[in-house]
CSV table of C-alpha atoms in Angstrom, one decimal:
chain,number,residue,atom,x,y,z
A,522,MET,CA,0.0,0.0,0.0
A,523,THR,CA,1.4,3.4,-0.9
A,524,PRO,CA,1.7,6.2,1.7
A,525,ALA,CA,-1.0,8.2,-0.1
A,526,ALA,CA,-3.4,5.2,-0.1
A,527,LEU,CA,-2.6,4.6,3.6
A,528,GLY,CA,-3.3,8.3,4.4
A,529,LEU,CA,-6.6,8.2,2.6
A,530,THR,CA,-7.7,5.0,4.3
A,531,LEU,CA,-6.9,6.5,7.8
A,532,ALA,CA,-8.8,9.7,6.8
A,533,SER,CA,-11.7,7.5,5.8
A,534,ALA,CA,-11.6,5.7,9.1
A,535,LEU,CA,-11.7,9.0,11.1
A,536,LEU,CA,-14.6,10.4,9.0
A,537,HIS,CA,-16.5,7.1,9.2
A,538,ALA,CA,-16.4,7.1,13.0
A,539,ALA,CA,-17.5,10.8,13.0
A,540,TRP,CA,-20.6,10.2,10.9
A,541,ASN,CA,-21.6,7.2,12.9
A,542,ALA,CA,-21.3,9.3,16.1
A,543,LEU,CA,-23.5,12.0,14.5
A,544,LEU,CA,-26.0,9.4,13.5
A,545,LYS,CA,-26.0,7.9,17.1
A,546,ARG,CA,-27.0,11.3,18.5
A,547,ALA,CA,-30.2,11.5,16.3
A,548,LYS,CA,-33.5,11.0,18.1
A,549,ASP,CA,-34.8,8.7,15.3
A,550,LEU,CA,-32.0,6.6,13.9
A,551,ASP,CA,-34.0,5.2,11.1
A,552,ALA,CA,-35.2,8.6,9.8
A,553,ALA,CA,-31.8,10.2,10.3
A,554,SER,CA,-30.0,7.3,8.4
A,555,VAL,CA,-32.2,7.9,5.4
A,556,LEU,CA,-31.3,11.6,5.4
A,557,VAL,CA,-27.6,10.8,5.9
A,558,PHE,CA,-27.4,8.5,2.9
A,559,GLY,CA,-29.7,10.7,0.8
A,560,THR,CA,-27.4,13.6,1.4
A,561,ALA,CA,-24.3,11.6,0.6
A,562,LEU,CA,-25.9,10.3,-2.6
A,563,LEU,CA,-26.7,13.8,-3.8
A,564,LEU,CA,-23.2,15.1,-3.1
A,565,MET,CA,-21.5,12.2,-4.8
A,566,ALA,CA,-23.8,12.4,-7.8
A,567,LEU,CA,-22.9,16.1,-8.2
A,568,LEU,CA,-19.2,15.3,-7.9
A,569,ALA,CA,-19.5,12.5,-10.5
A,570,TRP,CA,-20.5,15.1,-13.1
A,571,VAL,CA,-17.1,16.9,-12.8
A,572,TRP,CA,-14.9,13.9,-12.1
A,573,PRO,CA,-12.2,13.6,-14.8
A,574,SER,CA,-12.8,10.0,-15.7
A,575,PRO,CA,-16.0,8.3,-17.2
A,576,ALA,CA,-18.5,7.0,-14.7
A,577,PHE,CA,-18.9,3.4,-16.0
A,578,PRO,CA,-16.8,2.8,-19.1
A,579,ARG,CA,-17.7,-0.9,-19.0
A,580,MET,CA,-21.0,-2.6,-18.2
A,581,ALA,CA,-19.2,-4.8,-15.6
A,582,ALA,CA,-18.5,-1.7,-13.5
A,583,LEU,CA,-22.1,-0.8,-13.4
A,584,GLY,CA,-23.2,-4.3,-12.5
A,585,TRP,CA,-20.8,-4.5,-9.6
A,586,ALA,CA,-22.0,-1.0,-8.5
A,587,LEU,CA,-25.5,-2.3,-8.4
A,588,ALA,CA,-24.4,-5.4,-6.4
A,589,ALA,CA,-22.6,-3.1,-3.9
A,590,GLY,CA,-25.8,-1.2,-3.4
A,591,CYS,CA,-27.5,-4.4,-2.2
A,592,GLY,CA,-24.7,-4.8,0.3
A,593,GLU,CA,-25.0,-1.2,1.4
A,594,GLY,CA,-28.8,-1.7,1.9
A,595,GLY,CA,-28.1,-4.6,4.2
A,596,TYR,CA,-25.5,-2.6,6.1
A,597,PHE,CA,-27.8,0.3,6.7
A,598,ILE,CA,-30.4,-2.0,8.2
A,599,GLY,CA,-27.9,-3.8,10.4
A,600,LEU,CA,-26.2,-0.6,11.5
A,601,VAL,CA,-29.4,1.1,12.6
A,602,GLY,CA,-30.7,-2.1,14.3
A,603,SER,CA,-27.5,-2.5,16.2
A,604,LEU,CA,-27.2,1.2,17.3
A,605,GLU,CA,-30.8,1.0,18.6
A,606,ARG,CA,-29.9,-1.9,20.9
A,607,ALA,CA,-26.2,-1.5,21.9
A,608,SER,CA,-23.5,1.1,22.3
A,609,LEU,CA,-21.6,2.7,19.5
A,610,GLY,CA,-18.3,1.1,20.4
A,611,TRP,CA,-19.7,-2.5,20.9
A,612,SER,CA,-21.6,-2.3,17.6
A,613,TYR,CA,-18.6,-1.2,15.7
A,614,ALA,CA,-16.2,-3.8,17.2
A,615,TRP,CA,-18.4,-6.7,16.2
A,616,MET,CA,-19.3,-5.4,12.8
A,617,ARG,CA,-15.7,-4.8,11.8
A,618,GLY,CA,-14.4,-8.0,13.3
A,619,GLY,CA,-17.0,-10.1,11.6
A,620,ALA,CA,-16.4,-8.3,8.3
A,621,LEU,CA,-12.7,-9.2,8.5
A,622,LEU,CA,-13.4,-12.9,8.8
A,623,VAL,CA,-15.3,-12.7,5.4
A,624,ALA,CA,-13.2,-10.1,3.6
A,625,TRP,CA,-9.8,-11.9,3.7
A,626,PRO,CA,-11.0,-15.1,2.2
A,627,ALA,CA,-12.9,-13.0,-0.4
A,628,GLY,CA,-9.7,-11.1,-1.1
A,629,LEU,CA,-7.8,-14.3,-1.7
A,630,LEU,CA,-10.5,-15.4,-4.2
A,631,LEU,CA,-10.0,-12.0,-6.0
A,632,GLY,CA,-6.3,-12.8,-6.4
A,633,GLU,CA,-4.9,-10.7,-3.6
A,634,LYS,CA,-1.8,-11.9,-1.8
A,635,ALA,CA,-1.2,-12.0,2.0
A,636,ASP,CA,2.3,-12.5,3.5
A,637,GLY,CA,3.1,-13.5,7.0
A,638,TRP,CA,3.2,-10.0,8.3
A,639,ALA,CA,-0.3,-9.3,6.9
A,640,LEU,CA,-1.7,-12.5,8.5
A,641,LEU,CA,-0.1,-11.4,11.9
A,642,ALA,CA,-1.7,-8.0,11.5
A,643,VAL,CA,-5.1,-9.5,10.8
A,644,ALA,CA,-4.7,-11.8,13.8
A,645,GLY,CA,-3.8,-8.8,16.0
A,646,MET,CA,-6.7,-6.8,14.6
A,647,LEU,CA,-9.2,-9.7,15.4
A,648,ALA,CA,-7.8,-10.0,18.9
A,649,GLY,CA,-8.1,-6.3,19.5
A,650,LEU,CA,-11.7,-6.2,18.2
A,651,GLY,CA,-12.4,-9.2,20.4
A,652,LEU,CA,-11.2,-7.3,23.4
A,653,LEU,CA,-13.3,-4.4,22.4
A,654,GLY,CA,-16.4,-6.4,21.8
A,655,LEU,CA,-16.1,-8.6,24.9
A,656,GLY,CA,-14.8,-6.0,27.2
A,657,GLY,CA,-17.8,-3.7,27.3
A,658,GLY,CA,-20.6,-5.8,28.8
A,659,GLU,CA,-23.2,-3.4,27.6
A,660,ARG,CA,-26.8,-4.1,28.3
A,661,GLY,CA,-28.8,-5.3,25.3
A,662,SER,CA,-25.8,-6.4,23.3
A,663,GLY,CA,-27.2,-9.9,22.8
A,664,ARG,CA,-30.3,-8.5,21.1
A,665,ALA,CA,-28.1,-6.5,18.7
A,666,LEU,CA,-25.9,-9.5,17.7
A,667,PRO,CA,-28.1,-10.6,14.7
A,668,HIS,CA,-28.1,-7.1,13.3
A,669,VAL,CA,-24.3,-6.8,13.8
A,670,LEU,CA,-23.6,-10.1,12.0
A,671,GLY,CA,-25.8,-9.1,9.1
A,672,ALA,CA,-24.0,-5.8,8.8
A,673,ALA,CA,-20.6,-7.6,9.0
A,674,VAL,CA,-21.4,-9.8,6.0
A,675,SER,CA,-22.8,-6.8,4.1
A,676,ILE,CA,-19.6,-4.8,4.7
A,677,ALA,CA,-17.4,-7.6,3.4
A,678,GLY,CA,-19.8,-8.0,0.4
A,679,PHE,CA,-19.9,-4.4,-0.7
A,680,ASN,CA,-16.1,-4.0,-0.1
A,681,ALA,CA,-15.5,-6.8,-2.7
A,682,CYS,CA,-18.0,-5.4,-5.1
A,683,TYR,CA,-16.5,-2.0,-4.9
A,684,LYS,CA,-13.1,-3.4,-5.7
A,685,LEU,CA,-14.4,-5.3,-8.7
A,686,ALA,CA,-16.2,-2.2,-10.0
A,687,LEU,CA,-13.1,-0.1,-9.6
A,688,GLY,CA,-11.1,-2.8,-11.4
A,689,ALA,CA,-13.5,-2.3,-14.3
A,690,ASP,CA,-12.6,1.4,-14.3
A,691,ALA,CA,-15.7,2.9,-12.5
A,692,SER,CA,-15.1,6.4,-11.1
A,693,PRO,CA,-15.3,6.5,-7.3
A,694,PRO,CA,-18.1,9.2,-7.0
A,695,ALA,CA,-20.3,7.6,-9.7
A,696,LEU,CA,-19.7,4.2,-8.1
A,697,PHE,CA,-20.8,5.3,-4.6
A,698,ALA,CA,-23.8,7.4,-6.0
A,699,THR,CA,-25.1,4.4,-7.9
A,700,SER,CA,-24.6,2.1,-4.9
A,701,MET,CA,-26.5,4.6,-2.8
A,702,ALA,CA,-29.3,4.7,-5.4
A,703,VAL,CA,-29.8,1.0,-4.7
A,704,GLY,CA,-29.1,0.9,-1.0
A,705,LEU,CA,-31.1,3.9,0.1
A,706,PRO,CA,-34.5,2.6,-1.2
A,707,ILE,CA,-33.8,-0.6,0.6
A,708,GLN,CA,-33.3,1.3,3.8
A,709,ALA,CA,-36.3,3.5,3.2
A,710,LEU,CA,-38.6,0.6,2.5
A,711,HIS,CA,-37.4,-1.1,5.6
A,712,ARG,CA,-38.1,2.0,7.6
A,713,ARG,CA,-41.6,2.3,6.1
A,714,TRP,CA,-42.3,-1.3,6.9
A,715,ARG,CA,-41.3,-0.9,10.5
A,716,ARG,CA,-42.7,2.5,11.3
A,717,GLY,CA,-44.7,4.0,8.5
A,718,ALA,CA,-43.9,7.3,6.8
A,719,GLY,CA,-44.9,10.0,9.3
A,720,VAL,CA,-43.3,13.4,8.7
A,721,SER,CA,-43.0,13.9,12.5
A,722,ALA,CA,-40.4,11.2,12.6
A,723,TRP,CA,-37.9,13.5,11.0
A,724,LYS,CA,-38.1,16.1,13.7
A,725,GLY,CA,-34.8,16.5,15.6
A,726,SER,CA,-32.9,14.5,13.1
A,727,VAL,CA,-32.4,16.9,10.2
A,728,ALA,CA,-29.3,18.8,11.4
A,729,ALA,CA,-27.5,15.7,12.5
A,730,GLY,CA,-28.5,13.9,9.3
A,731,LEU,CA,-27.3,16.6,7.0
A,732,GLY,CA,-24.0,16.9,8.8
A,733,ALA,CA,-23.5,13.2,8.9
A,734,GLY,CA,-24.3,12.9,5.2
A,735,LEU,CA,-21.6,15.4,4.3
A,736,VAL,CA,-19.0,13.5,6.5
A,737,CYS,CA,-20.2,10.2,5.1
A,738,ALA,CA,-19.6,11.3,1.5
A,739,GLY,CA,-16.1,12.4,2.4
A,740,ALA,CA,-15.4,9.1,4.2
A,741,PHE,CA,-16.5,7.0,1.3
A,742,LEU,CA,-14.7,9.1,-1.3
A,743,CYS,CA,-11.4,8.6,0.6
A,744,TYR,CA,-12.1,4.9,0.9
A,745,LEU,CA,-12.8,4.3,-2.8
A,746,VAL,CA,-9.9,6.3,-4.0
A,747,ALA,CA,-7.6,4.3,-1.8
A,748,LEU,CA,-9.3,1.1,-2.9
A,749,GLN,CA,-8.4,1.8,-6.5
A,750,THR,CA,-4.7,1.0,-6.0
A,751,SER,CA,-4.8,-1.2,-2.9
A,752,PRO,CA,-5.9,-4.7,-1.9
A,753,SER,CA,-9.5,-4.7,-0.8
A,754,ALA,CA,-8.9,-6.8,2.4
A,755,SER,CA,-6.0,-4.6,3.5
A,756,VAL,CA,-8.0,-1.4,3.0
A,757,LEU,CA,-10.9,-2.8,5.0
A,758,THR,CA,-8.5,-4.0,7.8
A,759,ILE,CA,-6.8,-0.6,8.2
A,760,ARG,CA,-10.2,1.2,8.1
A,761,ASN,CA,-10.8,-0.6,11.4
A,762,THR,CA,-8.7,2.0,13.1
A,763,SER,CA,-12.0,3.9,13.0
A,764,ILE,CA,-12.9,1.8,16.1
A,765,ALA,CA,-10.3,3.8,18.0
A,766,PHE,CA,-11.8,7.0,16.9
A,767,THR,CA,-15.3,5.6,17.6
A,768,PHE,CA,-14.4,4.9,21.2
A,769,LEU,CA,-12.9,8.3,21.6
A,770,VAL,CA,-16.1,9.9,20.2
A,771,GLY,CA,-18.1,7.5,22.4
A,772,TRP,CA,-16.1,8.7,25.4
A,773,LEU,CA,-17.0,12.3,24.5
A,774,LEU,CA,-20.6,11.3,24.4
A,775,GLY,CA,-20.4,9.8,27.9
A,776,GLU,CA,-19.5,6.2,27.2
A,777,ARG,CA,-16.5,5.0,29.3
A,778,PRO,CA,-14.2,2.3,27.9
A,779,ARG,CA,-13.0,-0.4,30.3
A,780,PRO,CA,-9.3,-1.3,30.6
A,781,ARG,CA,-9.8,-4.3,28.4
A,782,GLN,CA,-11.3,-2.1,25.7
A,783,VAL,CA,-8.4,0.4,26.0
A,784,ALA,CA,-6.0,-2.6,25.4
A,785,GLY,CA,-8.1,-3.6,22.4
A,786,ILE,CA,-7.9,-0.1,20.9
A,787,LEU,CA,-4.1,-0.1,21.2
A,788,LEU,CA,-3.9,-3.6,19.6
A,789,VAL,CA,-6.1,-2.5,16.7
A,790,CYS,CA,-3.9,0.6,16.1
A,791,PHE,CA,-0.7,-1.4,16.3
A,792,SER,CA,-2.1,-4.0,13.8
A,793,ALA,CA,-3.1,-1.3,11.4
A,794,ILE,CA,0.4,0.2,11.5
A,795,LEU,CA,1.9,-3.3,11.0
A,796,LEU,CA,-0.3,-3.9,7.9
A,797,GLY,CA,0.3,-0.5,6.4
A,798,TRP,CA,4.0,-0.3,7.0
A,799,PRO,CA,6.0,-0.3,3.7
A,800,ARG,CA,7.7,-3.6,2.9
């Protein structure tokens, strides 16, 4: 991984944790999440018009973008379901750890290579995420587990689809906008099925939703540009440094990490450095 790609991946991790924290503060997570991803979709669609490369020069790129959208839809549903039932830090730890268990085998199937140092870094990342997930003991975590596991599989799925679309020369903003155009209706329909479509549900969520949407767009743009030149599994692994930022933000919101969780944060960060270190 090049230094530029590593920097973009870390920036994506920080921004990703920030928009998740903004979403967590909304009074209605379902309503706010629709606004978040709708804002991100609009911003990336506008950016796609001025991006220097064609949106989808090959049909394969468009196909993988649509497939990624299905994964994003599953992620949206799992993310909201988890945040409604468990803390921000616990949810993120289990989502990201589960995604790693799927992403690395998927990366090998895509022809990506993993040396001994990479495998050691992944093992350290999983251990750190395990300390984070098991060390919190938050109430309601068991009820959130099905949502977290669904989100984890979805993350690994859209990560692989994004890599395949970029390999077919899709432009990053057009790729994300198209993916959102598929994933957002899935989330909106799920919300309507659960709660109906009352306008009052949006009260108190608009400011947080718009701000989170802007940050979300920036996070995914950094992620996709880094993914253009880097192995998909490595990018996803290093993005897990967002868990450290997430616990920091959670601490600012009143959540207090335990000593085991602090050790997990340090292990996650060390593993990301090991994986991204030039070799």
